[in-house]
Short mmCIF file of C-alpha atoms and ligand atoms in Angstrom, two decimals:
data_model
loop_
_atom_site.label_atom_id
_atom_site.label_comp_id
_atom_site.label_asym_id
_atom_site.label_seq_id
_atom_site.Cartn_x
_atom_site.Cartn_y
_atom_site.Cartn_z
CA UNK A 1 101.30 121.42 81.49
CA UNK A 2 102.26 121.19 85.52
CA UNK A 3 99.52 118.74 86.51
CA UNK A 4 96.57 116.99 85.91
CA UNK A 5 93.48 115.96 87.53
CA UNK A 6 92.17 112.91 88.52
CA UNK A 7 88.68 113.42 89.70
CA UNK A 8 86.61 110.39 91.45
CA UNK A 9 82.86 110.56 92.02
CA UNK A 10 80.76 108.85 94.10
CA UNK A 11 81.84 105.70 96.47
CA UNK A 12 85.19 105.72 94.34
CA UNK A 13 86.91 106.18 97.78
CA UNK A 14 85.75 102.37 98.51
CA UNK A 15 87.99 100.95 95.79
CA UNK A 16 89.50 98.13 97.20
CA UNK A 17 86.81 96.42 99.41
CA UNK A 18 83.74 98.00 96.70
CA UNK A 19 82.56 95.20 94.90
CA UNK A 20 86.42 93.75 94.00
CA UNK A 21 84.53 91.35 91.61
CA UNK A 22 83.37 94.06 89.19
CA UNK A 23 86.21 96.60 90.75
CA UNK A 24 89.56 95.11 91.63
CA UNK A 25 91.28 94.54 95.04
CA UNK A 26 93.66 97.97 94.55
CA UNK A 27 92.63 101.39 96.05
CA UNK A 28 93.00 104.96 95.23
CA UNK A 29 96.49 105.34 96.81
CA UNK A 30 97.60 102.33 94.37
CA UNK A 31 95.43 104.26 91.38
CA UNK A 32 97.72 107.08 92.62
CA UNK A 33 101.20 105.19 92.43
CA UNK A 34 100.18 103.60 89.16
CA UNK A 35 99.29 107.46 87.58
CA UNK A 36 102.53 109.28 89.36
CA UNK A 37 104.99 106.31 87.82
CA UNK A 38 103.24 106.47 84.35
CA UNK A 39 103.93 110.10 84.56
CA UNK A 40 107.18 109.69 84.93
CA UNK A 41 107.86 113.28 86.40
CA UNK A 42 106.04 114.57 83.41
CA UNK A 43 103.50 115.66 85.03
CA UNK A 44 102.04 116.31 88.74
CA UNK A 45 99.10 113.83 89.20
CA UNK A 46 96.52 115.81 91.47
CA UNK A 47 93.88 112.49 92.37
CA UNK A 48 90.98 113.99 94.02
CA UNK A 49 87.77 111.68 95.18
CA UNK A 50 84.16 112.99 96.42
CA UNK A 51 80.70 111.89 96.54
CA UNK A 52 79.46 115.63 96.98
CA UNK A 53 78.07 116.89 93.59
CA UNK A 54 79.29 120.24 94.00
CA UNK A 55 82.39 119.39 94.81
CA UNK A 56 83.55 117.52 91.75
CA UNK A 57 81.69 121.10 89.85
CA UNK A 58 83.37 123.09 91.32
CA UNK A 59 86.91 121.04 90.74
CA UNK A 60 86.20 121.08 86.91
CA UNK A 61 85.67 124.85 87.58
CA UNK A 62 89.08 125.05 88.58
CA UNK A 63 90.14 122.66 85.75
CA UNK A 64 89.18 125.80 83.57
CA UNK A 65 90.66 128.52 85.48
CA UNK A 66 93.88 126.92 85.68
CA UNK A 67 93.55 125.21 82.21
CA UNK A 68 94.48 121.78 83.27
CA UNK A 69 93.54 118.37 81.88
CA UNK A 70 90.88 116.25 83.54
CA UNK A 71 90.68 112.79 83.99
CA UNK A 72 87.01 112.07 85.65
CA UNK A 73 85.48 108.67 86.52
CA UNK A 74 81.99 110.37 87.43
CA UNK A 75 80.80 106.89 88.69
CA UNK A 76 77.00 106.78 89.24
CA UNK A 77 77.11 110.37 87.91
CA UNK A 78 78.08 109.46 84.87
CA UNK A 79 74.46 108.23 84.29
CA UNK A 80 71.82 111.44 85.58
CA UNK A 81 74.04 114.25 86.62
CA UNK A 82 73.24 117.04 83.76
CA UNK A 83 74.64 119.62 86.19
CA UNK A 84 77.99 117.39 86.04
CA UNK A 85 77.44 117.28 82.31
CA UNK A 86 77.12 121.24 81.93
CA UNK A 87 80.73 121.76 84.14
CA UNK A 88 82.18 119.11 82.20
CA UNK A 89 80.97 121.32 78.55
CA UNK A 90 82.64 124.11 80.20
CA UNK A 91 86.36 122.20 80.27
CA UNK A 92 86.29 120.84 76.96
CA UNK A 93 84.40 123.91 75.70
CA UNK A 94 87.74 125.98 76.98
CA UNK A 95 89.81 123.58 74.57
CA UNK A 96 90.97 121.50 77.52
CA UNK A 97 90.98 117.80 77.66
CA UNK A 98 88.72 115.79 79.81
CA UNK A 99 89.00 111.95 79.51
CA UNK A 100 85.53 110.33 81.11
CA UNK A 101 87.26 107.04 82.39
CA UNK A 102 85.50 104.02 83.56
CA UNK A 103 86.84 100.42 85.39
CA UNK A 104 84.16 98.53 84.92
CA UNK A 105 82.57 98.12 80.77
CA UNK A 106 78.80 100.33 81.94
CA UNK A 107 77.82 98.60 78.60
CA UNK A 108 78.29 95.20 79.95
CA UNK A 109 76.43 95.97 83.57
CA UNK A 110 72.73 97.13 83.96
CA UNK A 111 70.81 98.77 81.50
CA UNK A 112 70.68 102.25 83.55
CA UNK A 113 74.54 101.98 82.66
CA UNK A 114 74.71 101.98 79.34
CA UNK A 115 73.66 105.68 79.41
CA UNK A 116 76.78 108.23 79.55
CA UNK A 117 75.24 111.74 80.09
CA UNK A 118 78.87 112.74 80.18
CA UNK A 119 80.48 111.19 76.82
CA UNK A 120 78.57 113.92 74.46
CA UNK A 121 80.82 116.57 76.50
CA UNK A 122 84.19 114.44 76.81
CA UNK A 123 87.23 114.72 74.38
CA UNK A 124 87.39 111.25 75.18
CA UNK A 125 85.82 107.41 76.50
CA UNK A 126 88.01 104.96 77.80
CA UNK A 127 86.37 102.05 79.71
CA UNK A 128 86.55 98.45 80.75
CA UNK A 129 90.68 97.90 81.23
CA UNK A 130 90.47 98.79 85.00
CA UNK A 131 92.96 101.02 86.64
CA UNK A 132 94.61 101.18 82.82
CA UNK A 133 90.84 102.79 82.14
CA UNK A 134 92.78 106.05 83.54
CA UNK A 135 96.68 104.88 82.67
CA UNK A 136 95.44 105.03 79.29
CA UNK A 137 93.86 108.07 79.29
CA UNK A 138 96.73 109.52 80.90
CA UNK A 139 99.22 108.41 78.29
CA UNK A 140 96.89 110.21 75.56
CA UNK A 141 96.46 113.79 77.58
CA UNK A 142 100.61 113.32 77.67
CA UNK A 143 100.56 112.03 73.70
CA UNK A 144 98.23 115.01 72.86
C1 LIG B 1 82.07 103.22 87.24
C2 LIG B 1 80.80 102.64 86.58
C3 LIG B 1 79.55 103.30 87.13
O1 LIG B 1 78.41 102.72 86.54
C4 LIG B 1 79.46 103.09 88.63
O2 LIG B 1 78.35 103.80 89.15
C5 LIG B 1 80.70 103.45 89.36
C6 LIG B 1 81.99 103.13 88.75
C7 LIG B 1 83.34 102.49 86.80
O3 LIG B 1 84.43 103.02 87.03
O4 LIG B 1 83.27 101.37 86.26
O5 LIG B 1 80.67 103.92 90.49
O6 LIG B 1 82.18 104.58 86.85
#
């Protein structure tokens, strides 16, 4: 396993100054340094963020051509994309791992949250322990 990817959806790239009651204070370049030292040379962490649709497809295309694991926080997309849901069959239909990760507990927040269009598809859940949401999920793609 060389690397694996970190995909952010939608306002993700706001972390920091986005709502740091619900979200924390740290940003994606701390998310980064947290993932790259739990890695411990292990493995290349390859954090991408977009709020494009297509985008974050087409990077779980290349999660399949290239047969690396996938860490996605789909944020509001986690909730109506079924387009996001279909590329996200595709990984974990090709036997690779893809942890849906959350920072905030959806179950906890507004009732449009506590819908996951995503989990059905995911080889795993992990919300609600902030930036550990993804150092955890990490540790269990490098456990696996
Ligand atoms: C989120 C939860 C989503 O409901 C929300 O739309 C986000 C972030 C989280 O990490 O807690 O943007 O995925």
């Amino acid at each position: 396993m060389a690397s694996v990817l970190v995909l952010n959806g939608p306002n993700l790239g706001r972390l920091g100054s986005r709502e740091p009651d619900v979200y924390g204070s740290q940003d994606l370049d701390s998310l980064r340094e947290l993932l790259v030292a739990t890695a411990d040379g292990r493995v290349e962490i390859d954090l991408r963020q977009t709020n494009d649709e297509a985008e974050l497809i087409s990077w779980l295309y290349e999660a399949v051509d290239t047969a690396t694991p996938v860490i996605l926080n789909p944020a509001a997309f986690t909730h109506y994309s079924y387009a996001l849901r279909d590329a996200a069959a595709l990984v974990t239909k090709a036997g690779i791992p893809l942890i849906e990760v959350h920072i905030s507990n959806p179950h906890a927040r507004e009732t449009f949250r506590h819908t996951s269009v995503i989990s059905g598809v995911a080889s795993g859940v992990i919300a609600g322990f902030g930036f550990s949401s993804y150092r955890l999920a990490l540790q269990g793609i490098l456990d696996a």
